[in-house]
């Protein structure tokens, strides 16, 4: 049976067997951990309970998934379906960098709300991955605007979408254990 512990400083909850020398969220020594009670102001709890960031990150995930699927399908079907698939890919490409930006900004807000800083170790990793995702999705956007849907461009966009998917998966996996973490106050 797993034994869960919580960092007294930031509230990070984890399986005790995975604890190393420091809290993976805030970087404080492992001595700050205790057996797993929420201590948070009603206002902060209300804001966190709105789940702004978790909701905002689902939009770019949908667009990231739609782009390669629609582009790949456009290679194997004829018009009028090809035109429809390309239209869906185009819409997703045009919306993607803006939805990633909203997800990134809500992530900063959420991190600051939870940890009263955005300099916690896990948040720094998420910020770096978020910036990488923003760069990749902006490149996809610019490639489409400059070259449209040439065959070579479509293949490049599919590859960049795969890299974007890897960033999104990392961000989700890094963020999900932090869902119940927050500094008290």
Short mmCIF file of N, CA and C in Angstrom, two decimals:
data_model
loop_
_atom_site.label_atom_id
_atom_site.label_comp_id
_atom_site.label_asym_id
_atom_site.label_seq_id
_atom_site.Cartn_x
_atom_site.Cartn_y
_atom_site.Cartn_z
N UNK A 1 0.84 -1.17 0.00
CA UNK A 1 0.00 0.00 0.00
C UNK A 1 0.89 1.25 0.00
N UNK A 2 0.55 2.23 -0.80
CA UNK A 2 1.31 3.45 -0.90
C UNK A 2 1.05 4.34 0.31
N UNK A 3 2.09 5.01 0.76
CA UNK A 3 1.98 6.00 1.82
C UNK A 3 2.21 7.36 1.21
N UNK A 4 1.21 8.22 1.31
CA UNK A 4 1.33 9.55 0.72
C UNK A 4 1.77 10.55 1.77
N UNK A 5 2.62 11.46 1.32
CA UNK A 5 3.11 12.53 2.18
C UNK A 5 2.92 13.85 1.46
N UNK A 6 3.01 14.91 2.26
CA UNK A 6 2.79 16.24 1.71
C UNK A 6 3.90 17.16 2.20
N UNK A 7 4.41 17.98 1.29
CA UNK A 7 5.42 18.97 1.67
C UNK A 7 4.74 20.02 2.53
N UNK A 8 5.26 20.24 3.73
CA UNK A 8 4.68 21.25 4.63
C UNK A 8 4.80 22.65 4.05
N UNK A 9 5.81 22.88 3.22
CA UNK A 9 6.03 24.22 2.66
C UNK A 9 5.08 24.52 1.50
N UNK A 10 4.99 23.62 0.52
CA UNK A 10 4.21 23.95 -0.69
C UNK A 10 2.98 23.08 -0.88
N UNK A 11 2.85 21.97 -0.14
CA UNK A 11 1.67 21.14 -0.26
C UNK A 11 1.76 20.06 -1.32
N UNK A 12 2.92 19.90 -1.92
CA UNK A 12 3.08 18.87 -2.95
C UNK A 12 2.82 17.50 -2.35
N UNK A 13 1.95 16.73 -2.97
CA UNK A 13 1.55 15.42 -2.46
C UNK A 13 2.20 14.36 -3.34
N UNK A 14 2.80 13.37 -2.70
CA UNK A 14 3.46 12.33 -3.48
C UNK A 14 3.53 11.03 -2.69
N UNK A 15 3.87 9.97 -3.39
CA UNK A 15 4.12 8.68 -2.77
C UNK A 15 5.45 8.77 -2.03
N UNK A 16 5.46 8.40 -0.77
CA UNK A 16 6.65 8.53 0.06
C UNK A 16 7.85 7.79 -0.54
N UNK A 17 7.61 6.69 -1.23
CA UNK A 17 8.71 5.91 -1.79
C UNK A 17 9.44 6.64 -2.92
N UNK A 18 8.83 7.68 -3.48
CA UNK A 18 9.46 8.45 -4.58
C UNK A 18 10.23 9.66 -4.08
N UNK A 19 10.20 9.93 -2.79
CA UNK A 19 10.86 11.12 -2.25
C UNK A 19 12.38 10.95 -2.29
N UNK A 20 13.06 11.93 -2.87
CA UNK A 20 14.53 11.96 -2.89
C UNK A 20 14.99 12.90 -1.79
N UNK A 21 15.99 13.73 -2.07
CA UNK A 21 16.54 14.63 -1.06
C UNK A 21 15.75 15.92 -0.91
N UNK A 22 15.02 16.33 -1.96
CA UNK A 22 14.29 17.60 -1.90
C UNK A 22 12.89 17.41 -2.48
N UNK A 23 12.01 18.34 -2.13
CA UNK A 23 10.66 18.35 -2.70
C UNK A 23 10.78 18.65 -4.19
N UNK A 24 10.19 17.83 -5.06
CA UNK A 24 10.31 18.08 -6.49
C UNK A 24 9.58 19.35 -6.95
N UNK A 25 8.67 19.85 -6.14
CA UNK A 25 7.93 21.06 -6.54
C UNK A 25 8.63 22.33 -6.09
N UNK A 26 9.03 22.42 -4.82
CA UNK A 26 9.57 23.69 -4.30
C UNK A 26 11.06 23.64 -4.00
N UNK A 27 11.66 22.45 -3.96
CA UNK A 27 13.08 22.34 -3.77
C UNK A 27 13.57 22.33 -2.32
N UNK A 28 12.65 22.36 -1.37
CA UNK A 28 13.06 22.33 0.03
C UNK A 28 13.46 20.91 0.44
N UNK A 29 14.25 20.77 1.53
CA UNK A 29 14.72 19.44 1.93
C UNK A 29 13.57 18.50 2.28
N UNK A 30 13.86 17.19 2.17
CA UNK A 30 12.82 16.18 2.42
C UNK A 30 12.30 16.20 3.85
N UNK A 31 13.02 16.87 4.74
CA UNK A 31 12.57 16.94 6.14
C UNK A 31 11.29 17.75 6.30
N UNK A 32 10.88 18.49 5.27
CA UNK A 32 9.65 19.29 5.38
C UNK A 32 8.39 18.48 5.09
N UNK A 33 8.53 17.19 4.76
CA UNK A 33 7.36 16.38 4.44
C UNK A 33 6.69 15.84 5.70
N UNK A 34 5.36 15.68 5.61
CA UNK A 34 4.55 15.16 6.71
C UNK A 34 3.47 14.25 6.12
N UNK A 35 2.87 13.42 6.95
CA UNK A 35 1.73 12.66 6.44
C UNK A 35 0.64 13.63 5.95
N UNK A 36 -0.07 13.22 4.91
CA UNK A 36 -0.97 14.10 4.19
C UNK A 36 -2.09 14.60 5.07
N UNK A 37 -3.64 17.99 5.25
CA UNK A 37 -4.72 18.80 5.62
C UNK A 37 -4.63 20.11 4.84
N UNK A 38 -5.58 20.44 4.21
CA UNK A 38 -5.57 21.66 3.42
C UNK A 38 -5.64 22.89 4.30
N UNK A 39 -4.72 23.83 4.05
CA UNK A 39 -4.67 25.10 4.77
C UNK A 39 -4.54 26.20 3.73
N UNK A 40 -5.67 26.71 3.26
CA UNK A 40 -5.64 27.70 2.19
C UNK A 40 -6.78 28.70 2.42
N UNK A 41 -6.53 29.94 2.06
CA UNK A 41 -7.57 30.97 2.24
C UNK A 41 -8.77 30.66 1.33
N UNK A 42 -9.95 31.05 1.75
CA UNK A 42 -11.14 30.79 0.93
C UNK A 42 -11.05 31.42 -0.46
N UNK A 43 -10.45 32.62 -0.56
CA UNK A 43 -10.34 33.29 -1.86
C UNK A 43 -9.43 32.51 -2.81
N UNK A 44 -8.26 32.11 -2.31
CA UNK A 44 -7.34 31.33 -3.15
C UNK A 44 -7.97 29.99 -3.52
N UNK A 45 -8.63 29.36 -2.56
CA UNK A 45 -9.29 28.08 -2.85
C UNK A 45 -10.34 28.26 -3.93
N UNK A 46 -11.13 29.33 -3.83
CA UNK A 46 -12.16 29.59 -4.83
C UNK A 46 -11.53 29.78 -6.22
N UNK A 47 -10.43 30.54 -6.30
CA UNK A 47 -9.76 30.76 -7.58
C UNK A 47 -9.17 29.46 -8.13
N UNK A 48 -8.52 28.69 -7.26
CA UNK A 48 -7.95 27.42 -7.71
C UNK A 48 -9.05 26.45 -8.15
N UNK A 49 -10.19 26.47 -7.46
CA UNK A 49 -11.29 25.58 -7.80
C UNK A 49 -11.94 25.91 -9.15
N UNK A 50 -11.62 27.06 -9.73
CA UNK A 50 -12.15 27.40 -11.05
C UNK A 50 -11.42 26.64 -12.15
N UNK A 51 -10.23 26.14 -11.84
CA UNK A 51 -9.43 25.33 -12.77
C UNK A 51 -9.17 26.04 -14.10
N UNK A 52 -8.85 27.33 -14.03
CA UNK A 52 -8.60 28.11 -15.24
C UNK A 52 -7.54 27.43 -16.12
N UNK A 53 -6.40 27.10 -15.52
CA UNK A 53 -5.32 26.52 -16.31
C UNK A 53 -5.66 25.13 -16.84
N UNK A 54 -6.13 24.21 -15.99
CA UNK A 54 -6.46 22.89 -16.55
C UNK A 54 -7.47 22.95 -17.70
N UNK A 55 -8.41 23.86 -17.62
CA UNK A 55 -9.38 24.00 -18.71
C UNK A 55 -8.71 24.60 -19.95
N UNK A 56 -7.91 25.66 -19.74
CA UNK A 56 -7.29 26.37 -20.87
C UNK A 56 -6.33 25.48 -21.65
N UNK A 57 -5.68 24.51 -21.02
CA UNK A 57 -4.71 23.70 -21.74
C UNK A 57 -5.37 22.65 -22.63
N UNK A 58 -6.65 22.41 -22.48
CA UNK A 58 -7.30 21.41 -23.34
C UNK A 58 -7.53 21.93 -24.75
N UNK A 59 -7.68 23.21 -24.93
CA UNK A 59 -7.89 23.75 -26.28
C UNK A 59 -6.70 23.50 -27.19
N UNK A 60 -5.47 23.88 -26.77
CA UNK A 60 -4.35 23.59 -27.66
C UNK A 60 -4.12 22.10 -27.86
N UNK A 61 -4.44 21.28 -26.86
CA UNK A 61 -4.28 19.84 -27.03
C UNK A 61 -5.16 19.32 -28.16
N UNK A 62 -6.37 19.85 -28.25
CA UNK A 62 -7.27 19.44 -29.33
C UNK A 62 -6.70 19.87 -30.67
N UNK A 63 -6.25 21.12 -30.76
CA UNK A 63 -5.70 21.61 -32.03
C UNK A 63 -4.46 20.82 -32.44
N UNK A 64 -3.59 20.53 -31.46
CA UNK A 64 -2.37 19.77 -31.76
C UNK A 64 -2.73 18.40 -32.30
N UNK A 65 -3.77 17.79 -31.78
CA UNK A 65 -4.19 16.46 -32.24
C UNK A 65 -4.86 16.52 -33.61
N UNK A 66 -5.63 17.56 -33.87
CA UNK A 66 -6.38 17.66 -35.13
C UNK A 66 -5.45 17.89 -36.32
N UNK A 67 -4.43 18.71 -36.14
CA UNK A 67 -3.57 19.09 -37.27
C UNK A 67 -2.97 17.89 -37.99
N UNK A 68 -2.20 17.03 -37.32
CA UNK A 68 -1.59 15.93 -38.08
C UNK A 68 -2.61 14.93 -38.62
N UNK A 69 -3.69 14.71 -37.88
CA UNK A 69 -4.71 13.76 -38.35
C UNK A 69 -5.34 14.28 -39.65
N UNK A 70 -5.71 15.54 -39.67
CA UNK A 70 -6.34 16.11 -40.87
C UNK A 70 -5.36 16.16 -42.04
N UNK A 71 -4.11 16.52 -41.77
CA UNK A 71 -3.12 16.57 -42.85
C UNK A 71 -2.83 15.18 -43.40
N UNK A 72 -2.69 14.20 -42.52
CA UNK A 72 -2.47 12.83 -42.99
C UNK A 72 -3.66 12.32 -43.81
N UNK A 73 -4.86 12.59 -43.34
CA UNK A 73 -6.05 12.16 -44.09
C UNK A 73 -6.13 12.84 -45.45
N UNK A 74 -5.68 14.09 -45.52
CA UNK A 74 -5.74 14.81 -46.80
C UNK A 74 -4.85 14.18 -47.86
N UNK A 75 -3.86 13.40 -47.43
CA UNK A 75 -2.99 12.70 -48.39
C UNK A 75 -3.68 11.49 -49.00
N UNK A 76 -4.69 10.95 -48.34
CA UNK A 76 -5.28 9.68 -48.79
C UNK A 76 -6.70 9.80 -49.34
N UNK A 77 -7.27 11.00 -49.31
CA UNK A 77 -8.63 11.16 -49.83
C UNK A 77 -8.63 12.19 -50.95
N UNK A 78 -9.68 12.14 -51.74
CA UNK A 78 -9.83 13.10 -52.84
C UNK A 78 -10.82 14.19 -52.44
N UNK A 79 -10.89 15.23 -53.26
CA UNK A 79 -11.89 16.28 -53.03
C UNK A 79 -13.28 15.67 -53.14
N UNK A 80 -14.26 16.14 -52.43
CA UNK A 80 -14.28 17.33 -51.59
C UNK A 80 -13.75 17.10 -50.17
N UNK A 81 -13.50 15.82 -49.79
CA UNK A 81 -13.03 15.55 -48.42
C UNK A 81 -11.66 16.16 -48.16
N UNK A 82 -10.77 16.11 -49.15
CA UNK A 82 -9.43 16.68 -48.96
C UNK A 82 -9.54 18.15 -48.59
N UNK A 83 -10.38 18.88 -49.28
CA UNK A 83 -10.56 20.31 -49.00
C UNK A 83 -11.09 20.53 -47.59
N UNK A 84 -12.01 19.69 -47.16
CA UNK A 84 -12.57 19.80 -45.81
C UNK A 84 -11.52 19.52 -44.74
N UNK A 85 -10.72 18.47 -44.95
CA UNK A 85 -9.66 18.14 -43.98
C UNK A 85 -8.62 19.25 -43.90
N UNK A 86 -8.27 19.82 -45.06
CA UNK A 86 -7.30 20.92 -45.06
C UNK A 86 -7.88 22.16 -44.38
N UNK A 87 -9.17 22.39 -44.53
CA UNK A 87 -9.81 23.52 -43.86
C UNK A 87 -9.77 23.34 -42.33
N UNK A 88 -10.01 22.11 -41.86
CA UNK A 88 -9.95 21.83 -40.42
C UNK A 88 -8.52 22.01 -39.90
N UNK A 89 -7.54 21.55 -40.68
CA UNK A 89 -6.14 21.72 -40.30
C UNK A 89 -5.77 23.20 -40.26
N UNK A 90 -6.22 23.95 -41.26
CA UNK A 90 -5.93 25.39 -41.32
C UNK A 90 -6.49 26.11 -40.09
N UNK A 91 -7.74 25.86 -39.76
CA UNK A 91 -8.36 26.49 -38.60
C UNK A 91 -7.58 26.17 -37.32
N UNK A 92 -7.18 24.91 -37.18
CA UNK A 92 -6.42 24.50 -35.99
C UNK A 92 -5.06 25.18 -35.95
N UNK A 93 -4.39 25.28 -37.10
CA UNK A 93 -3.08 25.94 -37.16
C UNK A 93 -3.20 27.41 -36.79
N UNK A 94 -4.23 28.07 -37.29
CA UNK A 94 -4.40 29.49 -37.01
C UNK A 94 -4.75 29.76 -35.54
N UNK A 95 -5.46 28.85 -34.91
CA UNK A 95 -5.86 29.03 -33.51
C UNK A 95 -4.80 28.55 -32.53
N UNK A 96 -3.95 27.62 -32.95
CA UNK A 96 -3.03 26.94 -32.04
C UNK A 96 -2.11 27.86 -31.23
N UNK A 97 -1.33 28.74 -31.84
CA UNK A 97 -0.40 29.52 -31.01
C UNK A 97 -1.11 30.45 -30.02
N UNK A 98 -2.29 30.90 -30.37
CA UNK A 98 -3.04 31.78 -29.46
C UNK A 98 -3.60 30.98 -28.29
N UNK A 99 -4.07 29.76 -28.55
CA UNK A 99 -4.58 28.93 -27.46
C UNK A 99 -3.43 28.46 -26.55
N UNK A 100 -2.25 28.22 -27.12
CA UNK A 100 -1.09 27.86 -26.30
C UNK A 100 -0.70 29.04 -25.42
N UNK A 101 -0.75 30.24 -25.97
CA UNK A 101 -0.42 31.44 -25.19
C UNK A 101 -1.37 31.60 -24.00
N UNK A 102 -2.66 31.38 -24.24
CA UNK A 102 -3.64 31.46 -23.15
C UNK A 102 -3.35 30.40 -22.10
N UNK A 103 -3.04 29.18 -22.53
CA UNK A 103 -2.68 28.11 -21.60
C UNK A 103 -1.43 28.47 -20.80
N UNK A 104 -0.44 29.06 -21.46
CA UNK A 104 0.80 29.45 -20.79
C UNK A 104 0.53 30.53 -19.75
N UNK A 105 -0.23 31.54 -20.12
CA UNK A 105 -0.53 32.64 -19.19
C UNK A 105 -1.35 32.16 -18.00
N UNK A 106 -2.33 31.31 -18.24
CA UNK A 106 -3.11 30.78 -17.12
C UNK A 106 -2.24 29.87 -16.25
N UNK A 107 -1.25 29.21 -16.85
CA UNK A 107 -0.31 28.40 -16.08
C UNK A 107 0.54 29.25 -15.15
N UNK A 108 1.00 30.41 -15.65
CA UNK A 108 1.75 31.33 -14.80
C UNK A 108 0.88 31.82 -13.64
N UNK A 109 -0.36 32.19 -13.97
CA UNK A 109 -1.31 32.65 -12.94
C UNK A 109 -1.53 31.54 -11.91
N UNK A 110 -1.77 30.34 -12.38
CA UNK A 110 -2.03 29.20 -11.51
C UNK A 110 -0.81 28.91 -10.62
N UNK A 111 0.37 28.91 -11.22
CA UNK A 111 1.60 28.65 -10.46
C UNK A 111 1.83 29.69 -9.39
N UNK A 112 1.64 30.95 -9.75
CA UNK A 112 1.82 32.05 -8.79
C UNK A 112 0.78 31.93 -7.67
N UNK A 113 -0.44 31.57 -8.02
CA UNK A 113 -1.51 31.41 -7.03
C UNK A 113 -1.21 30.26 -6.08
N UNK A 114 -0.70 29.16 -6.60
CA UNK A 114 -0.42 27.98 -5.79
C UNK A 114 0.83 28.15 -4.92
N UNK A 115 1.92 28.64 -5.50
CA UNK A 115 3.22 28.64 -4.83
C UNK A 115 3.74 30.02 -4.47
N UNK A 116 2.96 31.07 -4.78
CA UNK A 116 3.32 32.46 -4.48
C UNK A 116 4.61 32.87 -5.18
N UNK A 117 5.02 32.09 -6.18
CA UNK A 117 6.19 32.37 -7.01
C UNK A 117 6.07 31.50 -8.25
N UNK A 118 6.81 31.84 -9.28
CA UNK A 118 6.89 30.96 -10.45
C UNK A 118 8.30 30.41 -10.58
N UNK A 119 9.06 30.47 -9.48
CA UNK A 119 10.46 30.03 -9.50
C UNK A 119 10.67 28.67 -8.82
N UNK A 120 9.60 27.98 -8.49
CA UNK A 120 9.72 26.64 -7.91
C UNK A 120 10.30 25.71 -8.99
N UNK A 121 11.09 24.71 -8.60
CA UNK A 121 11.76 23.86 -9.58
C UNK A 121 10.84 23.25 -10.65
N UNK A 122 9.73 22.67 -10.23
CA UNK A 122 8.83 22.05 -11.20
C UNK A 122 8.18 23.10 -12.10
N UNK A 123 7.89 24.27 -11.56
CA UNK A 123 7.30 25.33 -12.38
C UNK A 123 8.30 25.84 -13.41
N UNK A 124 9.56 25.94 -13.03
CA UNK A 124 10.58 26.37 -13.99
C UNK A 124 10.65 25.38 -15.16
N UNK A 125 10.63 24.08 -14.85
CA UNK A 125 10.62 23.07 -15.91
C UNK A 125 9.40 23.22 -16.81
N UNK A 126 8.24 23.48 -16.19
CA UNK A 126 7.03 23.65 -16.98
C UNK A 126 7.09 24.93 -17.82
N UNK A 127 7.68 25.99 -17.29
CA UNK A 127 7.81 27.23 -18.05
C UNK A 127 8.70 27.01 -19.28
N UNK A 128 9.82 26.30 -19.09
CA UNK A 128 10.71 26.01 -20.22
C UNK A 128 9.98 25.18 -21.29
N UNK A 129 9.26 24.15 -20.85
CA UNK A 129 8.51 23.32 -21.80
C UNK A 129 7.38 24.14 -22.45
N UNK A 130 6.76 25.03 -21.70
CA UNK A 130 5.71 25.89 -22.25
C UNK A 130 6.25 26.84 -23.30
N UNK A 131 7.44 27.38 -23.06
CA UNK A 131 8.08 28.26 -24.05
C UNK A 131 8.43 27.46 -25.30
N UNK A 132 8.95 26.25 -25.12
CA UNK A 132 9.25 25.39 -26.27
C UNK A 132 7.98 25.11 -27.08
N UNK A 133 6.89 24.82 -26.39
CA UNK A 133 5.62 24.58 -27.07
C UNK A 133 5.15 25.82 -27.81
N UNK A 134 5.30 26.99 -27.18
CA UNK A 134 4.90 28.24 -27.84
C UNK A 134 5.73 28.47 -29.10
N UNK A 135 7.02 28.21 -29.04
CA UNK A 135 7.89 28.39 -30.20
C UNK A 135 7.49 27.43 -31.32
N UNK A 136 7.30 26.16 -30.98
CA UNK A 136 6.91 25.17 -31.99
C UNK A 136 5.60 25.54 -32.68
N UNK A 137 4.61 25.93 -31.89
CA UNK A 137 3.30 26.24 -32.48
C UNK A 137 3.35 27.53 -33.29
N UNK A 138 4.21 28.45 -32.90
CA UNK A 138 4.37 29.68 -33.68
C UNK A 138 5.06 29.38 -35.00
N UNK A 139 6.03 28.47 -34.98
CA UNK A 139 6.69 28.06 -36.23
C UNK A 139 5.68 27.41 -37.17
N UNK A 140 4.83 26.54 -36.64
CA UNK A 140 3.78 25.92 -37.46
C UNK A 140 2.91 27.00 -38.09
N UNK A 141 2.50 27.96 -37.29
CA UNK A 141 1.65 29.07 -37.74
C UNK A 141 2.35 29.84 -38.88
N UNK A 142 3.61 30.19 -38.67
CA UNK A 142 4.35 30.97 -39.67
C UNK A 142 4.57 30.14 -40.94
N UNK A 143 4.91 28.87 -40.79
CA UNK A 143 5.09 28.01 -41.96
C UNK A 143 3.83 27.98 -42.82
N UNK A 144 2.69 27.85 -42.17
CA UNK A 144 1.45 27.83 -42.94
C UNK A 144 1.23 29.18 -43.63
N UNK A 145 1.42 30.28 -42.91
CA UNK A 145 1.19 31.60 -43.51
C UNK A 145 2.12 31.86 -44.69
N UNK A 146 3.37 31.39 -44.59
CA UNK A 146 4.35 31.65 -45.64
C UNK A 146 4.18 30.72 -46.83
N UNK A 147 3.95 29.42 -46.57
CA UNK A 147 3.98 28.43 -47.66
C UNK A 147 2.68 27.68 -47.88
N UNK A 148 1.70 27.86 -47.01
CA UNK A 148 0.43 27.15 -47.20
C UNK A 148 0.60 25.65 -47.04
N UNK A 149 -0.14 24.89 -47.82
CA UNK A 149 -0.14 23.44 -47.70
C UNK A 149 0.56 22.77 -48.87
N UNK A 150 1.84 23.07 -49.06
CA UNK A 150 2.63 22.29 -50.00
C UNK A 150 2.92 20.94 -49.34
N UNK A 151 3.25 19.95 -50.13
CA UNK A 151 3.51 18.63 -49.56
C UNK A 151 4.64 18.67 -48.54
N UNK A 152 5.75 19.31 -48.88
CA UNK A 152 6.89 19.38 -47.96
C UNK A 152 6.50 20.13 -46.68
N UNK A 153 5.75 21.20 -46.83
CA UNK A 153 5.33 21.99 -45.67
C UNK A 153 4.39 21.18 -44.77
N UNK A 154 3.50 20.41 -45.39
CA UNK A 154 2.57 19.59 -44.60
C UNK A 154 3.33 18.54 -43.78
N UNK A 155 4.35 17.94 -44.38
CA UNK A 155 5.15 16.94 -43.67
C UNK A 155 5.90 17.61 -42.51
N UNK A 156 6.46 18.79 -42.75
CA UNK A 156 7.14 19.53 -41.70
C UNK A 156 6.18 19.87 -40.56
N UNK A 157 4.99 20.30 -40.90
CA UNK A 157 3.99 20.64 -39.89
C UNK A 157 3.59 19.40 -39.08
N UNK A 158 3.48 18.26 -39.73
CA UNK A 158 3.16 17.01 -39.02
C UNK A 158 4.26 16.69 -38.02
N UNK A 159 5.52 16.83 -38.42
CA UNK A 159 6.65 16.55 -37.52
C UNK A 159 6.65 17.54 -36.35
N UNK A 160 6.44 18.83 -36.64
CA UNK A 160 6.39 19.83 -35.58
C UNK A 160 5.20 19.61 -34.65
N UNK A 161 4.11 19.10 -35.19
CA UNK A 161 2.95 18.76 -34.36
C UNK A 161 3.28 17.61 -33.42
N UNK A 162 4.07 16.65 -33.90
CA UNK A 162 4.49 15.53 -33.04
C UNK A 162 5.37 16.04 -31.91
N UNK A 163 6.28 16.97 -32.22
CA UNK A 163 7.12 17.55 -31.18
C UNK A 163 6.28 18.37 -30.20
N UNK A 164 5.29 19.08 -30.73
CA UNK A 164 4.38 19.85 -29.86
C UNK A 164 3.60 18.91 -28.95
N UNK A 165 3.19 17.78 -29.48
CA UNK A 165 2.47 16.79 -28.68
C UNK A 165 3.35 16.28 -27.55
N UNK A 166 4.62 16.05 -27.83
CA UNK A 166 5.55 15.60 -26.79
C UNK A 166 5.66 16.65 -25.68
N UNK A 167 5.74 17.93 -26.06
CA UNK A 167 5.78 19.00 -25.05
C UNK A 167 4.49 19.02 -24.23
N UNK A 168 3.36 18.89 -24.91
CA UNK A 168 2.07 18.92 -24.21
C UNK A 168 1.94 17.74 -23.25
N UNK A 169 2.42 16.57 -23.66
CA UNK A 169 2.38 15.40 -22.78
C UNK A 169 3.25 15.64 -21.55
N UNK A 170 4.46 16.16 -21.77
CA UNK A 170 5.34 16.45 -20.64
C UNK A 170 4.66 17.44 -19.68
N UNK A 171 4.09 18.50 -20.23
CA UNK A 171 3.44 19.51 -19.39
C UNK A 171 2.30 18.91 -18.58
N UNK A 172 1.51 18.06 -19.20
CA UNK A 172 0.40 17.41 -18.49
C UNK A 172 0.89 16.48 -17.40
N UNK A 173 1.90 15.68 -17.73
CA UNK A 173 2.43 14.73 -16.74
C UNK A 173 3.12 15.46 -15.59
N UNK A 174 3.82 16.56 -15.88
CA UNK A 174 4.49 17.32 -14.83
C UNK A 174 3.48 18.07 -13.97
N UNK A 175 2.40 18.52 -14.58
CA UNK A 175 1.42 19.33 -13.86
C UNK A 175 0.41 18.55 -13.06
N UNK A 176 0.06 17.35 -13.50
CA UNK A 176 -1.01 16.63 -12.80
C UNK A 176 -0.70 16.31 -11.34
N UNK A 177 0.55 15.96 -10.97
CA UNK A 177 0.79 15.73 -9.54
C UNK A 177 0.72 17.00 -8.70
N UNK A 178 0.78 18.16 -9.36
CA UNK A 178 0.74 19.43 -8.64
C UNK A 178 -0.69 19.91 -8.42
N UNK A 179 -1.65 19.16 -8.89
CA UNK A 179 -3.04 19.60 -8.87
C UNK A 179 -3.52 19.99 -7.47
N UNK A 180 -3.08 19.28 -6.45
CA UNK A 180 -3.49 19.58 -5.08
C UNK A 180 -2.39 20.27 -4.27
N UNK A 181 -1.36 20.76 -4.95
CA UNK A 181 -0.24 21.41 -4.24
C UNK A 181 -0.45 22.92 -4.19
N UNK A 182 -0.09 23.50 -3.04
CA UNK A 182 -0.15 24.95 -2.87
C UNK A 182 0.53 25.30 -1.56
N UNK A 183 1.12 26.48 -1.52
CA UNK A 183 1.65 26.97 -0.26
C UNK A 183 0.50 27.44 0.60
N UNK A 184 0.55 27.23 1.91
CA UNK A 184 -0.56 27.67 2.77
C UNK A 184 -0.66 29.19 2.83
N UNK A 185 -1.81 29.65 3.24
CA UNK A 185 -2.02 31.09 3.43
C UNK A 185 -3.18 31.63 2.67
#
